[in-house]
CSV table of C-alpha atoms and ligand atoms in Angstrom, one decimal:
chain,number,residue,atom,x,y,z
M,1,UNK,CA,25.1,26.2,18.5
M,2,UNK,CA,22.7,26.3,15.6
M,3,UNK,CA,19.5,24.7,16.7
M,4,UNK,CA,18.8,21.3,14.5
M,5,UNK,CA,15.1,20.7,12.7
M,6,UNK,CA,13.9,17.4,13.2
M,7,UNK,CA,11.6,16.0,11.0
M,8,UNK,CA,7.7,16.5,11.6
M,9,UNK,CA,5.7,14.7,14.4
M,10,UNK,CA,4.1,11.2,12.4
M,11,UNK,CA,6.3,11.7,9.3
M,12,UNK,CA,9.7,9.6,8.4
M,13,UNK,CA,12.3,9.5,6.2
M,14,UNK,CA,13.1,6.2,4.5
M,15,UNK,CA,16.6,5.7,4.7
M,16,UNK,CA,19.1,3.9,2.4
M,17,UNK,CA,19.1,0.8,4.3
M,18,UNK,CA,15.3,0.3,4.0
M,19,UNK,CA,14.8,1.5,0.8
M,20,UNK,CA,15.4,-1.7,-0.8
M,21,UNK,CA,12.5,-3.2,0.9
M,22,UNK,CA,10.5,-0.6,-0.7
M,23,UNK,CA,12.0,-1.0,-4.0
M,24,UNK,CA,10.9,-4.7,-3.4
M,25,UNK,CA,7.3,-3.5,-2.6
M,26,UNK,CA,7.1,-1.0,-6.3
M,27,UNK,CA,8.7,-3.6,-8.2
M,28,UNK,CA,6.3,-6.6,-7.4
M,29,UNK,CA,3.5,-4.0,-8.0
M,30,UNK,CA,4.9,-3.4,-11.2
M,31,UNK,CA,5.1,-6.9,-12.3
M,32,UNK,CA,2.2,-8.4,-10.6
M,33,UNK,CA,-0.3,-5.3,-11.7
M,34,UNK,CA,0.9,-5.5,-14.9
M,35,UNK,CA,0.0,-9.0,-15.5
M,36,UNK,CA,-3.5,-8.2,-14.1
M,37,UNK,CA,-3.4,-5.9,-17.3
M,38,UNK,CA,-3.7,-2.8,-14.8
M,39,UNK,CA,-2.1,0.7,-16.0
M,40,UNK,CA,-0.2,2.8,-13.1
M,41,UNK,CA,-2.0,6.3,-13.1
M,42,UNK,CA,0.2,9.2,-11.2
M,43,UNK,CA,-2.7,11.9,-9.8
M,44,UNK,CA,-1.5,15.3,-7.4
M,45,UNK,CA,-0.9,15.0,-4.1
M,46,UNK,CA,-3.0,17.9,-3.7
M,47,UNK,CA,-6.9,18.5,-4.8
M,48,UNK,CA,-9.8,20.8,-4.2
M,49,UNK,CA,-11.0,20.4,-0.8
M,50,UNK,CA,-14.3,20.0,-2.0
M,51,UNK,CA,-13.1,16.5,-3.6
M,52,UNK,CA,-12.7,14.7,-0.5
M,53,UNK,CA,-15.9,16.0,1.3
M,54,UNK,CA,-18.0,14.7,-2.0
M,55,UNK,CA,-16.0,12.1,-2.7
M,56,UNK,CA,-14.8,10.5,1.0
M,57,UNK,CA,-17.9,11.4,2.6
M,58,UNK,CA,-18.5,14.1,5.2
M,59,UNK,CA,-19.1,11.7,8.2
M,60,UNK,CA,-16.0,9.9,7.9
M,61,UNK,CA,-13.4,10.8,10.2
M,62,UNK,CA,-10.8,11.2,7.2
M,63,UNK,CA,-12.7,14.7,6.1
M,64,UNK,CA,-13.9,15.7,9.8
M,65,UNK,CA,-10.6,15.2,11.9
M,66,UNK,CA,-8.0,14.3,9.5
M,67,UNK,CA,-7.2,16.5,6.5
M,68,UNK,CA,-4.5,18.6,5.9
M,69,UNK,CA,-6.5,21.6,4.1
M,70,UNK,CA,-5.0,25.1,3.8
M,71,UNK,CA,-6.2,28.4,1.9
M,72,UNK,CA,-4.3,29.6,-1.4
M,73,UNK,CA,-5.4,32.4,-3.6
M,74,UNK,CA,-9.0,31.8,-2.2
M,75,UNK,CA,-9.0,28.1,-2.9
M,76,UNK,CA,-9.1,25.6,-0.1
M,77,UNK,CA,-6.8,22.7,-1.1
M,78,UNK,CA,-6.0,19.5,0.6
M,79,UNK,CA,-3.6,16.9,0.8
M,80,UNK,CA,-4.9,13.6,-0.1
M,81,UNK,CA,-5.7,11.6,2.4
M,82,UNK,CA,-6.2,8.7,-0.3
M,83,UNK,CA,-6.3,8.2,-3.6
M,84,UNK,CA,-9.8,7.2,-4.2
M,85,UNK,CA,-11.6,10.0,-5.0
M,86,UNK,CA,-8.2,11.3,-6.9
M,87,UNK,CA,-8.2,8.8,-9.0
M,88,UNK,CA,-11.6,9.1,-10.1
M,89,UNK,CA,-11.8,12.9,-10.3
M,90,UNK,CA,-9.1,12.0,-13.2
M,91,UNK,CA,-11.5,9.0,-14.6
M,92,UNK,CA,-14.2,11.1,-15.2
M,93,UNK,CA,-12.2,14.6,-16.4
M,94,UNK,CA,-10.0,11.9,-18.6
M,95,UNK,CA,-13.4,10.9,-20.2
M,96,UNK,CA,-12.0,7.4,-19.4
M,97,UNK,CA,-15.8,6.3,-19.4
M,98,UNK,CA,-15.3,6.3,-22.8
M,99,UNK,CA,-12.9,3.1,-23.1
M,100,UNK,CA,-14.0,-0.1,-23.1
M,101,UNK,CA,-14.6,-2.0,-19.6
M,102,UNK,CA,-12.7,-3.0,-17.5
M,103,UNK,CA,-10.5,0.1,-17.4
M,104,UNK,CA,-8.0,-1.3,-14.6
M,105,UNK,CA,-5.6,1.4,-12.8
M,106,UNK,CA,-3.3,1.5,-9.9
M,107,UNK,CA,-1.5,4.0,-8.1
M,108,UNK,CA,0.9,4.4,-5.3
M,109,UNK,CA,2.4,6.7,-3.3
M,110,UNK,CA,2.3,9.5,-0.6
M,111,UNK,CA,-1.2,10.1,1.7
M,112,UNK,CA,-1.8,12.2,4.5
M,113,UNK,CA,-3.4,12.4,7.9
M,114,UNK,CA,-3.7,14.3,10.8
M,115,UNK,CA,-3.7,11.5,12.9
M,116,UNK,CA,-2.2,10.4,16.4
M,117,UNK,CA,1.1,9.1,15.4
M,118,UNK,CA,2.0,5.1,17.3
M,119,UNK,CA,2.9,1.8,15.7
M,120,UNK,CA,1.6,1.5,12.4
M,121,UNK,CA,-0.3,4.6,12.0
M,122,UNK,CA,1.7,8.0,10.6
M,123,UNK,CA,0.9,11.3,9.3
M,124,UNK,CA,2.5,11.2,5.9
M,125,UNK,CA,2.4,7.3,4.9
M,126,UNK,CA,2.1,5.7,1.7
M,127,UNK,CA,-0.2,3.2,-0.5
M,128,UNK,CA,-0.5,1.4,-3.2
M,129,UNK,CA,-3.8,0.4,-4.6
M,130,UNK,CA,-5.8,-0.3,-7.5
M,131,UNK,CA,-9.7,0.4,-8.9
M,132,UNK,CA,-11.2,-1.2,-11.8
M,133,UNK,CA,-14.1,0.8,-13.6
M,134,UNK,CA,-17.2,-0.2,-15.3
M,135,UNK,CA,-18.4,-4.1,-13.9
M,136,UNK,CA,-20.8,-4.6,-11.8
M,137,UNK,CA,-20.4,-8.5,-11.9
M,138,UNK,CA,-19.2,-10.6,-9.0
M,139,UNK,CA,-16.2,-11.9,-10.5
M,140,UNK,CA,-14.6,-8.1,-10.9
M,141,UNK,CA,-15.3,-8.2,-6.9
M,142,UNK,CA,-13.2,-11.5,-6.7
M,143,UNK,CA,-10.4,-10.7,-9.1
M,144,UNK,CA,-9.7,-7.9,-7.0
M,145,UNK,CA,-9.3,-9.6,-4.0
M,146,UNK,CA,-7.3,-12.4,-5.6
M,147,UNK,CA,-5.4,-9.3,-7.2
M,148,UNK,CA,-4.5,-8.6,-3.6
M,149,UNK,CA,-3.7,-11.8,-2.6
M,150,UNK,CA,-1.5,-12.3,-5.4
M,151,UNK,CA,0.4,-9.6,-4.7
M,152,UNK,CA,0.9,-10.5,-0.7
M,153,UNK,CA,2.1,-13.8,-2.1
M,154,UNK,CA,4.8,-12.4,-3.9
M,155,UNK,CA,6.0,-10.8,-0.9
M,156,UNK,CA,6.7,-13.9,0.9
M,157,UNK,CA,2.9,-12.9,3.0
M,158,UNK,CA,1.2,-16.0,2.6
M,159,UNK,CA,-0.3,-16.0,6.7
M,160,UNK,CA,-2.5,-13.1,6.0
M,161,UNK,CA,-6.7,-13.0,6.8
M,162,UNK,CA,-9.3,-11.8,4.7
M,163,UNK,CA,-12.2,-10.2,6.0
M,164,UNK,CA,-15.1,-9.9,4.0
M,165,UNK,CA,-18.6,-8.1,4.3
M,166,UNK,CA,-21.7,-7.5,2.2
M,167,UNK,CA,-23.0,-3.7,2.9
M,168,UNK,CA,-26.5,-4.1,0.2
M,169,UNK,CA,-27.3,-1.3,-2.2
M,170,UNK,CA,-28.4,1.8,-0.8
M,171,UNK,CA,-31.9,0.4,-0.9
M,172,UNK,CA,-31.8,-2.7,1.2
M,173,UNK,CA,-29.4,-1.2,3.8
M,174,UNK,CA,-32.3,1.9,4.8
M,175,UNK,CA,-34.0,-0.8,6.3
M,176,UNK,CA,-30.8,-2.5,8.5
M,177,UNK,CA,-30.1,1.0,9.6
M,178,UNK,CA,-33.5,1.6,10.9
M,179,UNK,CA,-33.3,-1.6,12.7
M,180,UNK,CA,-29.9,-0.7,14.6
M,181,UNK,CA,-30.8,2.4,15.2
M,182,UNK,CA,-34.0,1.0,16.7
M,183,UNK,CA,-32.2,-1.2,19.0
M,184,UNK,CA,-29.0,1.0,20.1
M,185,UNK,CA,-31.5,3.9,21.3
M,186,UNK,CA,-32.3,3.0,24.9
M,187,UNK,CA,-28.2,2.7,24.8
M,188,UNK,CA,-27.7,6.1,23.0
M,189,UNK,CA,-26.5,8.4,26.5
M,190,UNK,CA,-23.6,5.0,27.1
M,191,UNK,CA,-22.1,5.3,23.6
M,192,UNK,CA,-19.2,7.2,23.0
M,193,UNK,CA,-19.2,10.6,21.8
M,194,UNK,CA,-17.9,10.1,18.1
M,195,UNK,CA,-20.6,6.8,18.2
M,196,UNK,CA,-23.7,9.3,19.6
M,197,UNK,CA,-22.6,11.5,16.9
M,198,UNK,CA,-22.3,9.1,14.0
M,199,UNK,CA,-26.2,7.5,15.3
M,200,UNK,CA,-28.1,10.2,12.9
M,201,UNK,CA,-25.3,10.8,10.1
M,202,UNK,CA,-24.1,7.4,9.5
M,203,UNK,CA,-25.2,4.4,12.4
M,204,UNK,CA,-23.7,2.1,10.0
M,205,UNK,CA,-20.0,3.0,11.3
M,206,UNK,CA,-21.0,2.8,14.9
M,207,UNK,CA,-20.0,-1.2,14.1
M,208,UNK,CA,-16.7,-0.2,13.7
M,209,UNK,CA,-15.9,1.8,16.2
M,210,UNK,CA,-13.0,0.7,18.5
M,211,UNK,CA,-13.9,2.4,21.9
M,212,UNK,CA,-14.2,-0.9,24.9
M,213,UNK,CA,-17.6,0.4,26.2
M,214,UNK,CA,-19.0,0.2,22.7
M,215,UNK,CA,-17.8,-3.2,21.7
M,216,UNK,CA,-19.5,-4.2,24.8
M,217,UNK,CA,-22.8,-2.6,24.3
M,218,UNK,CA,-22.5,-4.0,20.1
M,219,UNK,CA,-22.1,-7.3,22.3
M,220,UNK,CA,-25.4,-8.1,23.9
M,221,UNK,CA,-27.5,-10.1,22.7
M,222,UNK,CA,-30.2,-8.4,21.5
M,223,UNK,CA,-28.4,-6.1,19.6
M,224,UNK,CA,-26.0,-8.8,17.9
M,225,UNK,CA,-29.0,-10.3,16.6
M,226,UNK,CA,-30.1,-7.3,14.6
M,227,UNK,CA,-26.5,-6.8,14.0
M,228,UNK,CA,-26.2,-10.2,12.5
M,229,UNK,CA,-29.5,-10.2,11.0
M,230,UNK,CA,-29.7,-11.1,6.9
M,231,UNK,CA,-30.7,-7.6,6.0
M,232,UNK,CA,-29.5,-7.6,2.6
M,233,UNK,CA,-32.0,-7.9,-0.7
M,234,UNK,CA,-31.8,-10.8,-3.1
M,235,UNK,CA,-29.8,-9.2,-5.6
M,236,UNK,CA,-27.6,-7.9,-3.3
M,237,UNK,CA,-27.4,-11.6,-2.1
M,238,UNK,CA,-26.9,-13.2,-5.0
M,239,UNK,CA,-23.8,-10.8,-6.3
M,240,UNK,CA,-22.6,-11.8,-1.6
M,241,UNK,CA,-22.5,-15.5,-3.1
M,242,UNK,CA,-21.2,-15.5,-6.2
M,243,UNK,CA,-18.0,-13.6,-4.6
M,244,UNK,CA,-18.4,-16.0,-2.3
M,245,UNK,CA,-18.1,-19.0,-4.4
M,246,UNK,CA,-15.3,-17.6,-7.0
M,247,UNK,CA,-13.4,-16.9,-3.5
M,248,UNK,CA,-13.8,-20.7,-2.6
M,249,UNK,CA,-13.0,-21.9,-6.1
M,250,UNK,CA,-9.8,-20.1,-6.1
M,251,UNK,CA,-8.9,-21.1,-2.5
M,252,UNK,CA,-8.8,-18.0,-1.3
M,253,UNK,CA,-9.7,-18.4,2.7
M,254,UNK,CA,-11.6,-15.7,4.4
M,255,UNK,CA,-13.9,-14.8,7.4
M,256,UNK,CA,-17.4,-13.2,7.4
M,257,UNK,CA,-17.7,-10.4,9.3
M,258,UNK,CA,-20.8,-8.2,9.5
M,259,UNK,CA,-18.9,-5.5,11.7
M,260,UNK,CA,-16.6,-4.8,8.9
M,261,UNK,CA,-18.0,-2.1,7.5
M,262,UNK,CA,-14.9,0.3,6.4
M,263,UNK,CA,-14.3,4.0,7.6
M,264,UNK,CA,-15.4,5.5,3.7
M,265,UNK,CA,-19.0,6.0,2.9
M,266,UNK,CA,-19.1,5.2,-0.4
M,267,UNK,CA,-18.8,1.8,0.0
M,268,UNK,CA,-21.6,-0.7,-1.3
M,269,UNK,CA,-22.1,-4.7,-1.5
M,270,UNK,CA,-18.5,-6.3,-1.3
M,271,UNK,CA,-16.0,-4.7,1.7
M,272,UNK,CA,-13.1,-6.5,2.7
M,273,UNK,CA,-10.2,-6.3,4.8
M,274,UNK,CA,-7.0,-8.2,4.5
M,275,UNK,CA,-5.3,-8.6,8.2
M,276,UNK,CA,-2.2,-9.9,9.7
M,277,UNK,CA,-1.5,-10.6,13.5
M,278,UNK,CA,1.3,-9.9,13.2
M,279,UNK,CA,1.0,-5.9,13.5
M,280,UNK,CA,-0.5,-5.7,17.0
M,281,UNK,CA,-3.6,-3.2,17.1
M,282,UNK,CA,-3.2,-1.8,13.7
M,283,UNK,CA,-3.5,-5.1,12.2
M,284,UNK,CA,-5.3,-4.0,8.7
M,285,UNK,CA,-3.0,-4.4,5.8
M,286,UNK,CA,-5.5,-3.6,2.8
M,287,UNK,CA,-8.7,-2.6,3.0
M,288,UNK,CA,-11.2,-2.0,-0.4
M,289,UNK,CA,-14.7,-3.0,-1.9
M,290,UNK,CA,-17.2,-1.8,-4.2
M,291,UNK,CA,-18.1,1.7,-5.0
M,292,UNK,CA,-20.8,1.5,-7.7
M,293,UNK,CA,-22.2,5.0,-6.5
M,294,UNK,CA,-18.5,7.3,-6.3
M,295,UNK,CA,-18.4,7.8,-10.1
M,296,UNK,CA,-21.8,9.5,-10.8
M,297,UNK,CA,-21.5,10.9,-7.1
M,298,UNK,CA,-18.7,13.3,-8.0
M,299,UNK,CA,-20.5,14.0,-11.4
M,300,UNK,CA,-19.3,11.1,-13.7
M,301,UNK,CA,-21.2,9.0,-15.7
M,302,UNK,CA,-22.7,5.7,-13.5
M,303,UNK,CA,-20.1,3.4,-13.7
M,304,UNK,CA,-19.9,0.5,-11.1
M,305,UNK,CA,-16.1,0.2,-9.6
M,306,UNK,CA,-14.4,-2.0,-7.0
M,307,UNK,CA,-10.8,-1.4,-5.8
M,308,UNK,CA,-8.6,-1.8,-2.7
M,309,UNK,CA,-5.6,0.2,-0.9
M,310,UNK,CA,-2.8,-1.3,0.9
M,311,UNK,CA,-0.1,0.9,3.7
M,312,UNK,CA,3.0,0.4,2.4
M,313,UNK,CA,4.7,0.9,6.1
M,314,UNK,CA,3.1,-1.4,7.3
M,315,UNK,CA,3.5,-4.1,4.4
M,316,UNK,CA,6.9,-3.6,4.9
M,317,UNK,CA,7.1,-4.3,8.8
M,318,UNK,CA,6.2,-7.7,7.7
M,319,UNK,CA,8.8,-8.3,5.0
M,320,UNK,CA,12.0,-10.1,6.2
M,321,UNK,CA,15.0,-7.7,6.4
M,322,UNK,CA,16.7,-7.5,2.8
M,323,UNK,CA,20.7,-8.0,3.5
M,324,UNK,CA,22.6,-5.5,1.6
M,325,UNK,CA,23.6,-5.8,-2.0
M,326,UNK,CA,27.3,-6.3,-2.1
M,327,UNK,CA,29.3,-4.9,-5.0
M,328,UNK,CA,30.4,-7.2,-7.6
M,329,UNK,CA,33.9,-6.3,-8.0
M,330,UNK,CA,36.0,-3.8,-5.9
M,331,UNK,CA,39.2,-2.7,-8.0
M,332,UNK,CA,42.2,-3.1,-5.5
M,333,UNK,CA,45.1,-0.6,-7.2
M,334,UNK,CA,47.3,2.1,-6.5
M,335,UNK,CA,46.6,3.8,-10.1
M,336,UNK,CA,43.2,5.9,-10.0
M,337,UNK,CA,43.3,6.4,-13.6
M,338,UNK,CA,43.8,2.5,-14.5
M,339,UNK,CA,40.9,1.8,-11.6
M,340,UNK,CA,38.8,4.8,-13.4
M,341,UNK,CA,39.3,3.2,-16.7
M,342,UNK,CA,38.2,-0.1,-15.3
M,343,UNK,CA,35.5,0.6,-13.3
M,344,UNK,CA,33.6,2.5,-16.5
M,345,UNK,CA,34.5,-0.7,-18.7
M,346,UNK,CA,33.1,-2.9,-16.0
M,347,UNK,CA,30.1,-0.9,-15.1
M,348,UNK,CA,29.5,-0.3,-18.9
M,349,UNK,CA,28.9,-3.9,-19.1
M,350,UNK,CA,26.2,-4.0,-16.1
M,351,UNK,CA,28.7,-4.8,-13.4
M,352,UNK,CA,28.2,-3.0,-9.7
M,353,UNK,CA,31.8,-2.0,-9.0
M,354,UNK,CA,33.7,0.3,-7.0
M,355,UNK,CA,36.9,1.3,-6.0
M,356,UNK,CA,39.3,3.2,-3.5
M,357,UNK,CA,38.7,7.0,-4.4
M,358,UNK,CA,40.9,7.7,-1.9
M,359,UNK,CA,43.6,5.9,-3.3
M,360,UNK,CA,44.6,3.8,0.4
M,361,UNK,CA,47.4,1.3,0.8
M,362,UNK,CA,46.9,-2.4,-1.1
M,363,UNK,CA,46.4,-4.0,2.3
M,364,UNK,CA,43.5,-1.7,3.4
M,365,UNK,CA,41.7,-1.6,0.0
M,366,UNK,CA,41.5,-5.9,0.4
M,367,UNK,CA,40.4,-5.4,3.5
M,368,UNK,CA,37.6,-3.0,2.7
M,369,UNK,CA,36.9,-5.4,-0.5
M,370,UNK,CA,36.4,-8.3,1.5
M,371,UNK,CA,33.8,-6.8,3.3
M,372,UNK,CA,31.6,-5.1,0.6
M,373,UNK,CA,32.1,-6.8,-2.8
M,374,UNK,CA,31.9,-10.3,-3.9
M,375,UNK,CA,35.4,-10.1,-5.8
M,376,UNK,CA,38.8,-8.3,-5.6
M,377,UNK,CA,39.9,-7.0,-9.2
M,378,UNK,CA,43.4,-6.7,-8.9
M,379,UNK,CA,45.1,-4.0,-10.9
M,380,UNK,CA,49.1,-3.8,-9.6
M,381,UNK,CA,51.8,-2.8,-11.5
M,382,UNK,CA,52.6,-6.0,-13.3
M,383,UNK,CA,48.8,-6.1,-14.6
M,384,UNK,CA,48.4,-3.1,-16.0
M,385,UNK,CA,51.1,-3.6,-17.9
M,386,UNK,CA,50.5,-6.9,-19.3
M,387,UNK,CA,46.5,-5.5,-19.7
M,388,UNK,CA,45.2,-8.6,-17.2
M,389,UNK,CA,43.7,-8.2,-14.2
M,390,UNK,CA,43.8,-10.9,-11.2
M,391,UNK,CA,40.3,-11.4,-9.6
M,392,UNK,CA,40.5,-13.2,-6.3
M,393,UNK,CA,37.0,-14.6,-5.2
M,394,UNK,CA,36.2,-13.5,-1.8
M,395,UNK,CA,34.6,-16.2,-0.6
M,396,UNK,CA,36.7,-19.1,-1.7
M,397,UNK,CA,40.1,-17.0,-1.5
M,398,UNK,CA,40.5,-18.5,-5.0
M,399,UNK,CA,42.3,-16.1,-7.3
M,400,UNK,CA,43.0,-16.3,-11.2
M,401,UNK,CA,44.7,-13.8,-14.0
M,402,UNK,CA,42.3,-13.1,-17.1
M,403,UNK,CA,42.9,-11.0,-19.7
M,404,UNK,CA,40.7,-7.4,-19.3
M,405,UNK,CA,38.1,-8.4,-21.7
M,406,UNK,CA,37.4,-11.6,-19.7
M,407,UNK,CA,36.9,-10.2,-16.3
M,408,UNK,CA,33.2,-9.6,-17.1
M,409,UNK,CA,32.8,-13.0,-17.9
M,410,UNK,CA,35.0,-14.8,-15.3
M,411,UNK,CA,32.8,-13.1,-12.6
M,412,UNK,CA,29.7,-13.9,-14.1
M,413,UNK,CA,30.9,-17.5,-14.6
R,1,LIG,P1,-7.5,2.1,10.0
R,1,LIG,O1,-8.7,1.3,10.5
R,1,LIG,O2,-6.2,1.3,10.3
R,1,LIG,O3,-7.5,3.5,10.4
R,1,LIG,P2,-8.5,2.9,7.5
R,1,LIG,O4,-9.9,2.3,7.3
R,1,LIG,O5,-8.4,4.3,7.9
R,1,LIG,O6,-7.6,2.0,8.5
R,1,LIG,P3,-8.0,2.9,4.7
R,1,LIG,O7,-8.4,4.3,4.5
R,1,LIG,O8,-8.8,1.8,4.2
R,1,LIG,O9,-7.6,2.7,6.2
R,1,LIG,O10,-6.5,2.6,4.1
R,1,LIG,C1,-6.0,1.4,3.7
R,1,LIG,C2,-4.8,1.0,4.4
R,1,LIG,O11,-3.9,2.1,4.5
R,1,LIG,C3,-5.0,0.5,5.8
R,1,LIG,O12,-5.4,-0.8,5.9
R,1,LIG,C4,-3.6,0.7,6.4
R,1,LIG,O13,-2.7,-0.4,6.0
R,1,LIG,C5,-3.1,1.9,5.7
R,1,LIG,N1,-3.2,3.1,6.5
R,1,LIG,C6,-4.3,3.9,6.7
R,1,LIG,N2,-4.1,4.9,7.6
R,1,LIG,C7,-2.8,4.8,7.9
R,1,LIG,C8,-1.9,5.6,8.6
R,1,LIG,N3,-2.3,6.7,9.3
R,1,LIG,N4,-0.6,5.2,8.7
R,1,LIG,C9,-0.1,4.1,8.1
R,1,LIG,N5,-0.9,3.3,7.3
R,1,LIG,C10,-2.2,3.7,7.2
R,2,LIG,MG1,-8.2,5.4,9.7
């Protein structure tokens, strides 16, 4: 027998009868973005390599263990593993830093990393996100995260947890890594191997790591007070509360919480997390913050920027199930031509009908039309030639003989 190809380890297809739900998820971006007065932007699934080292960070876990990078004609390209650094490679070759501020986009689709595959965490999954360019003020901070919100809300995701973080400039937070690297050394040989790594590179992400020994050696005392220590400079303070206070104005609840510190380097000041419990260990449903530094990084012109990203798999594990759609009409005749004619006149006028292709007895196309369609359009003998059709409503049994013209009408009510 010929051998059948599965599809690839951490990937899945989205099948008809969840694609609904996703349709749900695009079209409340739409609407909700949109208000926002955000644009959608549509960037390659694949860049230059080079992109994601600059523009993710070389210390991150994304560029060391998780990229899908291959060789073609002497160019090392890579499947984006998010859509960050895409989206401002296209800002700054757009010469978008040329219209006036805010300049508001958002994005969504396909990402990729070579990751273990389990509950909530795939190889090929998918995002939606925005990033607004050019403020540095608070109150961009806090309408992104309201942004967010919003757009939870709309999904019915009202039980949801912000996280939120300040990480300073890249001035005031020298001095906080000093301090926990001062205070983790006589631990260095216990830490994990990723952690004793990250100590010279980045110790800021040692907070975030999710190995037991770890948390339990972030834990002690003396090192939770350096940890929670007020590192951050005035300025940097002042831009913490005023997010702060907008958040509170608007209602918005969150948590502080100084281990949040996100897997990206190129975060600065605001970082937030937005979490659910109902997802188990892979709780995080949107993650974002401020990235003043990314523009000018990858060679644009400085321009301060805040966005967030949200996984769209796992977004959808928390909507309800959507029931299926049923059809409005299903014509119930033993003439295919008169059902043909019929259906186009009906569908013409916005109406989801269908009809027996297959051309099956009377009883056995009502049966099939009381399961999938809201009404029975009954084309027999008698109404084709009087040009009526009798439309029995399939929940009330109630049934009725309109002219053709009407039927459009009659179901809509
Ligand atoms: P995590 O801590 O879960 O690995 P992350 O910091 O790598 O998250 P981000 O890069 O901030 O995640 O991505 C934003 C969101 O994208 C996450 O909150 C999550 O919902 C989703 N996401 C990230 N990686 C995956 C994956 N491999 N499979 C499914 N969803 C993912
Ligand atoms: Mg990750």
């Amino acid at each position: 027998m010929t051998k059948i190809i599965k599809v690839q380890k951490g990937t899945k297809d989205i099948l008809p009868q969840e694609v609904e739900q996703w349709h749900k998820l695009e079209k409340n971006a739409l609407d909700i973005f949109t208000r926002y007065r955000y644009k959608e932007i549509r960037t390659p699934i694949f860049e230059a390599t080079e992109l994601f080292a600059r523009g993710v960070g070389d210390t991150t876990d994304i560029v060391n263990k998780e990229m899908y990078t291959f060789e073609k004609s002497d160019r090392s390209i890579t499947l984006r593993p998010e859509n960050t650094a895409g989206v401002v490679r296209s800002f700054i070759e757009n010469g978008m830093a040329r219209l006036s501020a805010p300049v508001k986009l958002w994005y969504k689709g396909p990402m990729f990393r070579y990751e273990r595959p389990q509950a909530g965490r795939q190889r090929q999954f998918h995002q939606v996100g925005v990033e607004m360019f050019g403020i540095k003020e608070p109150a961009a901070d806090a309408e992104v995260i309201l942004l967010a919100v919003d757009y939870l809300k709309s999904l019915g995701l009202n039980d949801l947890e912000v996280e939120i973080n300040s990480l300073g400039c890249p001035e005031c937070r020298e001095e906080y890594k000093k301090k926990i690297k001062e205070v983790l050394k006589p631990e260095f040989d216990n830490l994990c191997e990723d952690c004793r790594n990250r100590y010279e590179k980045n110790p800021l992400r040692l907070l975030d790591c999710k190995v037991d020994s770890c948390k339990e050696i972030f834990a002690k005392p003396e090192i939770q007070e350096v940890i929670q220590s007020d590192f951050i400079c005035e300025e940097c303070a002042e831009h913490y509360r005023a997010v702060k206070s907008y958040l509170d104005k608007l209602k918005i609840k969150y948590v502080e919480n100084k281990l949040l510190v996100r897997g990206l380097d190129y975060y600065n000041r605001t970082v937030f997390e937005i979490k659910s419990n109902n997802l188990g260990s892979q709780n995080a449903v949107c993650g974002g913050g401020r990235y003043d530094s990314l523009v000018k990084n990858l060679g644009g012109e400085d321009t301060p920027a805040v966005g967030w990203a949200m996984g769209m798999e796992r977004l959808n594990s928390l909507l309800p199930e959507i029931e299926p759609e049923k059809s409005d009409g299903y014509i119930v005749s033993n003439s295919p031509a008169d059902a043909l004619e019929l259906a186009e006149e009906l569908r013409g006028q916005g109406l989801k009908i269908e009809f027996d292709l297959a051309n099956k007895k009377f009883t056995k196309q009502l049966e099939k039309a009381s399961k999938i369609a809201k009404f029975a359009l009954i084309l027999g003998e008698d109404e084709i030639n009087t040009g009526k059709v009798s439309i029995k409503n399939l929940s009330t049994s109630k049934q009725v003989t309109v002219d053709r013209k009407e039927v459009t009408s009659e179901i809509k009510g």
